PDB file of C-alpha atoms in Angstrom:
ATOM      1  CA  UNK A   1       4.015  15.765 -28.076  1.00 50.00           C
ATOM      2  CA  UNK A   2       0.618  14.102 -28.159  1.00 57.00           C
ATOM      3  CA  UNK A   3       0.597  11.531 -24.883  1.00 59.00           C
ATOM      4  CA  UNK A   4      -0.761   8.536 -26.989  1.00 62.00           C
ATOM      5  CA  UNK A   5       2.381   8.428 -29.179  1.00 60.00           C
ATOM      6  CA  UNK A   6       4.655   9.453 -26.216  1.00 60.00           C
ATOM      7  CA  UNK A   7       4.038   6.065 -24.486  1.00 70.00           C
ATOM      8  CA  UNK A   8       2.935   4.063 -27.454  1.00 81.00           C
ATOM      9  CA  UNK A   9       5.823   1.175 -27.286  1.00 89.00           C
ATOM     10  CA  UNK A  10       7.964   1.621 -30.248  1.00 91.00           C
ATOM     11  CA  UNK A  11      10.705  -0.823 -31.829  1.00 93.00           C
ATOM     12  CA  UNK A  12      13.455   0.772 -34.015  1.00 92.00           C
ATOM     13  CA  UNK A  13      15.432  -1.691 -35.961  1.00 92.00           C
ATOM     14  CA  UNK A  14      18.421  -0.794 -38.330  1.00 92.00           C
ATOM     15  CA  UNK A  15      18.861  -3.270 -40.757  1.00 90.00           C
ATOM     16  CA  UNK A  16      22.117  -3.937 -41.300  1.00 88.00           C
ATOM     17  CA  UNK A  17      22.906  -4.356 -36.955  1.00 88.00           C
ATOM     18  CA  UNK A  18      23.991  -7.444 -35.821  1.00 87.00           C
ATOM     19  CA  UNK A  19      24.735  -7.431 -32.691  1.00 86.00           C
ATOM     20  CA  UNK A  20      24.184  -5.196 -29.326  1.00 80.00           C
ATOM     21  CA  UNK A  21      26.108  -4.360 -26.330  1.00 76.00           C
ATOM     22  CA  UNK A  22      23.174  -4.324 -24.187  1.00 73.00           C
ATOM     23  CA  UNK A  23      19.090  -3.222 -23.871  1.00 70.00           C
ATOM     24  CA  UNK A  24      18.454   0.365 -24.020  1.00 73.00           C
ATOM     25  CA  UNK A  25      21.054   1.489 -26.572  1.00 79.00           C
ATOM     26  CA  UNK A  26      22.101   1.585 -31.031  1.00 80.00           C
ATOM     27  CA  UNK A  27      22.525  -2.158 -31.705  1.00 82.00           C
ATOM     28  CA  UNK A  28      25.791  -2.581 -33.527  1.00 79.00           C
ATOM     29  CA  UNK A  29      27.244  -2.605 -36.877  1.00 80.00           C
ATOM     30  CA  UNK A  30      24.499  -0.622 -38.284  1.00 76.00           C
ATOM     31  CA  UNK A  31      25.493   1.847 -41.720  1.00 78.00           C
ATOM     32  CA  UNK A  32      26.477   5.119 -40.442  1.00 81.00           C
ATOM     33  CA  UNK A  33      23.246   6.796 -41.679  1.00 77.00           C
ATOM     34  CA  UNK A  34      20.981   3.884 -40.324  1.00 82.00           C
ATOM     35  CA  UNK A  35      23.264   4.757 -37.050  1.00 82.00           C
ATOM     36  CA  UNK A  36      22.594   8.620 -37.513  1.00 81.00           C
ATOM     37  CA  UNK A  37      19.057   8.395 -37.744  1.00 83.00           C
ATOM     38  CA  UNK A  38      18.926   6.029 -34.543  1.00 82.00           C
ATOM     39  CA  UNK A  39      20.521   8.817 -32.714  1.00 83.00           C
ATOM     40  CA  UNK A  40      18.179  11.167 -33.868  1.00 82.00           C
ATOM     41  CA  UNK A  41      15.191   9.225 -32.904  1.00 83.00           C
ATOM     42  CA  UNK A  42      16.991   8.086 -29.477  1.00 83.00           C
ATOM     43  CA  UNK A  43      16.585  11.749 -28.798  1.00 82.00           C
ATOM     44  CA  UNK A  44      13.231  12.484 -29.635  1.00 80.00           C
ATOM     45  CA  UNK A  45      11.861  11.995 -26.471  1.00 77.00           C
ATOM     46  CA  UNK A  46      10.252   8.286 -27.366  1.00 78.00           C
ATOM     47  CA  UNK A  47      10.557   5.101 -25.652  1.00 81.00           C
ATOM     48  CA  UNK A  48      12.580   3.048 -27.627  1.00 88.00           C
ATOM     49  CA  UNK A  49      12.917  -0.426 -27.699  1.00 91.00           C
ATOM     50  CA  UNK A  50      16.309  -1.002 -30.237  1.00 92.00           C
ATOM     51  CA  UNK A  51      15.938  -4.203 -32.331  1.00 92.00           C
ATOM     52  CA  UNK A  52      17.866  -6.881 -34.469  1.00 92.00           C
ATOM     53  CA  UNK A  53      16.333  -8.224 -37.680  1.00 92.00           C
ATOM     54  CA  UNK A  54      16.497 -11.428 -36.647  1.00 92.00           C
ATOM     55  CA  UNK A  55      13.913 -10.588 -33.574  1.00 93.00           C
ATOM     56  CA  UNK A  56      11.254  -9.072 -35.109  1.00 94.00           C
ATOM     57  CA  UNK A  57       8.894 -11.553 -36.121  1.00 94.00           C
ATOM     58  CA  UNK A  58       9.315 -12.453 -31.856  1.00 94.00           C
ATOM     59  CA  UNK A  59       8.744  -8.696 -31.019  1.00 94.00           C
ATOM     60  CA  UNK A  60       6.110  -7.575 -32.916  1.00 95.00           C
ATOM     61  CA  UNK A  61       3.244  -8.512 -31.252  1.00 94.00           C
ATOM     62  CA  UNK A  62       4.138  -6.330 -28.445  1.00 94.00           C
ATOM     63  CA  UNK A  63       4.974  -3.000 -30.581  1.00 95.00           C
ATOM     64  CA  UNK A  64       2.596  -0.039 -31.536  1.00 92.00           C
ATOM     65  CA  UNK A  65       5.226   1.386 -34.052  1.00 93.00           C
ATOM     66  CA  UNK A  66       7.776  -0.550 -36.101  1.00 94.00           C
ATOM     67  CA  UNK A  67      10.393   1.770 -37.641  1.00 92.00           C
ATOM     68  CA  UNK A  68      12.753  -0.241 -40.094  1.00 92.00           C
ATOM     69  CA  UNK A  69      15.870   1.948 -41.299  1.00 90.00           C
ATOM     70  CA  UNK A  70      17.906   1.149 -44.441  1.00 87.00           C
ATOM     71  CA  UNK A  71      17.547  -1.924 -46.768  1.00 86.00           C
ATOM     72  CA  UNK A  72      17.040  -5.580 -45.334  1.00 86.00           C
ATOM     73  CA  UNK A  73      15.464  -8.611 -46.575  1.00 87.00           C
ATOM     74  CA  UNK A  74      12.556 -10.492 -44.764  1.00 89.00           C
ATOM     75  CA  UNK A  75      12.488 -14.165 -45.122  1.00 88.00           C
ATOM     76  CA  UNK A  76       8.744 -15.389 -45.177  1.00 90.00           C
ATOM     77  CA  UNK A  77       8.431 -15.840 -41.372  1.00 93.00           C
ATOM     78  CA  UNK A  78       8.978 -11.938 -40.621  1.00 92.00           C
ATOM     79  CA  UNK A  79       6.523 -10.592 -44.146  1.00 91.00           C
ATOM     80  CA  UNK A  80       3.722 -12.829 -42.328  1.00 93.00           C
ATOM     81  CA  UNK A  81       4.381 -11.400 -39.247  1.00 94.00           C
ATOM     82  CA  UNK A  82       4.563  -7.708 -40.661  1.00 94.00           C
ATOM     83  CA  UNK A  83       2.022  -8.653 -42.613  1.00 92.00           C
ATOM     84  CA  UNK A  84      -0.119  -9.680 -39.015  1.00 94.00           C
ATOM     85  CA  UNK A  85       1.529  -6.736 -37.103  1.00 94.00           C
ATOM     86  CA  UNK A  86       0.029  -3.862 -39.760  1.00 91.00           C
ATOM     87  CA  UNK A  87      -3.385  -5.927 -40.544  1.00 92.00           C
ATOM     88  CA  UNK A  88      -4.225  -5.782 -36.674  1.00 93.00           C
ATOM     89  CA  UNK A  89      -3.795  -2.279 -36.315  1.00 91.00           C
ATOM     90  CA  UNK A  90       0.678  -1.850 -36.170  1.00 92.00           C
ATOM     91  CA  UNK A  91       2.354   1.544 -37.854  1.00 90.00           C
ATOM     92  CA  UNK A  92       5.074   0.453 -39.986  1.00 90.00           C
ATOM     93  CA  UNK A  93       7.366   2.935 -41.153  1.00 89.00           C
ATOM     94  CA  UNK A  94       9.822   2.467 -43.698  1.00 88.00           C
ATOM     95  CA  UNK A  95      12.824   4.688 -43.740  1.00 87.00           C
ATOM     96  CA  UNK A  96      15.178   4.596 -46.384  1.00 84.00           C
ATOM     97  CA  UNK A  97      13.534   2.026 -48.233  1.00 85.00           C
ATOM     98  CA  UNK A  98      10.544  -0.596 -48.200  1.00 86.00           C
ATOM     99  CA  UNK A  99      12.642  -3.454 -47.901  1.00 86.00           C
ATOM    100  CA  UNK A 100      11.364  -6.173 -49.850  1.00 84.00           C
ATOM    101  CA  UNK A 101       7.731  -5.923 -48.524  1.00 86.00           C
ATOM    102  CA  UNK A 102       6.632  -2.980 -50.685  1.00 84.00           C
ATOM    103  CA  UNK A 103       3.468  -4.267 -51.523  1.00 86.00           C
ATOM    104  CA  UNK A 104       2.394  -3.605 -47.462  1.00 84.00           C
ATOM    105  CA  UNK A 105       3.407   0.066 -47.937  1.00 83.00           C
ATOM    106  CA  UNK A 106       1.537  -0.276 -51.341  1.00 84.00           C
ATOM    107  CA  UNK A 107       4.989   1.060 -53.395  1.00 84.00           C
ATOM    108  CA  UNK A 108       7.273  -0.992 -55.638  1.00 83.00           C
ATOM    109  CA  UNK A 109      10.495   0.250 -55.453  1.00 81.00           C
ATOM    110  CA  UNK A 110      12.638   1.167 -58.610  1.00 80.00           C
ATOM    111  CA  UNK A 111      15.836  -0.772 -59.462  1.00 80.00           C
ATOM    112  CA  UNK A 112      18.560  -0.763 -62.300  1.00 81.00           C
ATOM    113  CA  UNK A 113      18.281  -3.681 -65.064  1.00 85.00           C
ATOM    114  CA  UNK A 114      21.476  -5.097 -62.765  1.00 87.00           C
ATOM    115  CA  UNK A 115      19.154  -5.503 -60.355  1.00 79.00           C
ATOM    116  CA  UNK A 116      20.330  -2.963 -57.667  1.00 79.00           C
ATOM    117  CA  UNK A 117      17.886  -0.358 -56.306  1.00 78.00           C
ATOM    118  CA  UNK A 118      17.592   3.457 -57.619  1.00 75.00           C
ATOM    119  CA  UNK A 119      18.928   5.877 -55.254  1.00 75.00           C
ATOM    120  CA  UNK A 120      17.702   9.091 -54.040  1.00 73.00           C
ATOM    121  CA  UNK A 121      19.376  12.480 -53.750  1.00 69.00           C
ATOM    122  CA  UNK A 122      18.154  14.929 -51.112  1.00 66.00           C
ATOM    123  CA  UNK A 123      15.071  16.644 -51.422  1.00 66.00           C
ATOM    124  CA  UNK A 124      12.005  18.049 -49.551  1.00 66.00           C
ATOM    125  CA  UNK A 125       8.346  16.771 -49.083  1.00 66.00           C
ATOM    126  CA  UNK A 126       5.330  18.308 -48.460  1.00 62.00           C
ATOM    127  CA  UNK A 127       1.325  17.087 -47.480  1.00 65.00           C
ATOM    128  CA  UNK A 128      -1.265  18.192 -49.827  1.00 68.00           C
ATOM    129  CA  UNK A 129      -3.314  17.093 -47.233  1.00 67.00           C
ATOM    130  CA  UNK A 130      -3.771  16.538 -43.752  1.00 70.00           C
ATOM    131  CA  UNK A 131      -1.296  13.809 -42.427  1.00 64.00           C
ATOM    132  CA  UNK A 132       0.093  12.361 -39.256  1.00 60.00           C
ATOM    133  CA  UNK A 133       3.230  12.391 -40.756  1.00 56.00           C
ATOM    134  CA  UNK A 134       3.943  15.598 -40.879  1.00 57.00           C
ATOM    135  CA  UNK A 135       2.585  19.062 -39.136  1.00 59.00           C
ATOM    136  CA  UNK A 136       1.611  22.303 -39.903  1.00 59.00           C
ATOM    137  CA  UNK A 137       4.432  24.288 -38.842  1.00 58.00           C
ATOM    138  CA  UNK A 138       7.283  22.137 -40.235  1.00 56.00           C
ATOM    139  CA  UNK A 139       5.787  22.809 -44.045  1.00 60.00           C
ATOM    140  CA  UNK A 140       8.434  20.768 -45.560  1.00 62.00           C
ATOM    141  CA  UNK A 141       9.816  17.437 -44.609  1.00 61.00           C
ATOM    142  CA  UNK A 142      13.826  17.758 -45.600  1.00 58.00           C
ATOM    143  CA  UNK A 143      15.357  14.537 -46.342  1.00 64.00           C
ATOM    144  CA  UNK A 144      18.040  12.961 -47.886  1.00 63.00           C
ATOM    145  CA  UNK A 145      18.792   9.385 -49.339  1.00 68.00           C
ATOM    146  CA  UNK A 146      16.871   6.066 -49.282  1.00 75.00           C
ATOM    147  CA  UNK A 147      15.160   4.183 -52.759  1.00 76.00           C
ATOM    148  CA  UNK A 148      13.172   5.451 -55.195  1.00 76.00           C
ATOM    149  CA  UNK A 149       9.602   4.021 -55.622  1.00 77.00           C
ATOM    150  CA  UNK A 150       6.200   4.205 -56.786  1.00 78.00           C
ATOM    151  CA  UNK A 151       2.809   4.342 -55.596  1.00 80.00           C
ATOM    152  CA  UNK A 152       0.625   1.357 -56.850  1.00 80.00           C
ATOM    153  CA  UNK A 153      -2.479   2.621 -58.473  1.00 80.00           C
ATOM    154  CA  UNK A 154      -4.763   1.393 -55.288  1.00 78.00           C
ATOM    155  CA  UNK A 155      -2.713   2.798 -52.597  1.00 70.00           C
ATOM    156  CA  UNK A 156      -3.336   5.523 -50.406  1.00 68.00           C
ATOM    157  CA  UNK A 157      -0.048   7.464 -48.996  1.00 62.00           C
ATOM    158  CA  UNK A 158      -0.556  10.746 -46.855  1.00 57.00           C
TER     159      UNK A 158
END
């Protein structure tokens, strides 16, 4: 594991938790795959700092890496401070879905006429390129689940 990202100071914040039991672990009453993938990353060998949705416009400031799981809403306080976070340098990554701030990613996600997002199945992603997201020897990036989008025309996704 590269040393910068080792000790780069990264938040993890399911979107559906509420509440916590205390610092240093899952908040609670996230999904079960928001949950899931918490575990996963609480075992990755990162130091994590585990947020609520209603603390990250606080938070920010002090993170390298923002990973958001599952679907949430961000009132205007929290896009302006994403907004801030990624313009000054901040990794935001999405999993699951953008949110509602898919224009940061540069995506706009997909939803039924009703109104409710499209869903994705499992499937398996590859770089064509270069990418810190993903490294030589994995090849393929197996995942399963989150909302379907699309690039805009002036993004740039690795």
């Amino acid at each position: 594991m590269n040393a910068v990202w080792k000790w780069a100071r990264i938040g993890v914040c399911p979107m559906t938790a509420t509440g916590r039991i205390s610092g240093g672990v899952v908040p609670l009453n996230a999904r079960a795959y928001e949950y899931f993938a918490c575990y996963r990353l609480a075992h990755a060998g990162f130091l994590i700092d585990w947020l609520l949705p209603a603390e990250l416009p606080a938070r920010l400031p002090h993170l390298s890496v923002l990973i958001t799981i599952g679907h949430g809403t961000f009132g205007d306080e929290l896009r302006l401070a994403l907004h801030q976070f990624v313009e000054s340098g901040g990794v935001w990554i999405a999993v699951g879905s953008p949110c509602d701030a898919g224009d940061l990613l540069g995506v706009q996600a997909h939803a039924h006429p009703s109104g409710a997002f499209k869903q994705l199945g499992e499937g398996y992603a590859y770089a064509e390129r270069e990418s810190p997201a993903f490294q030589c020897a994995w090849e393929t990036l197996h995942a399963f689940g989150g909302t379907a989008v699309a690039v805009s025309e002036d993004a740039e996704v690795w």
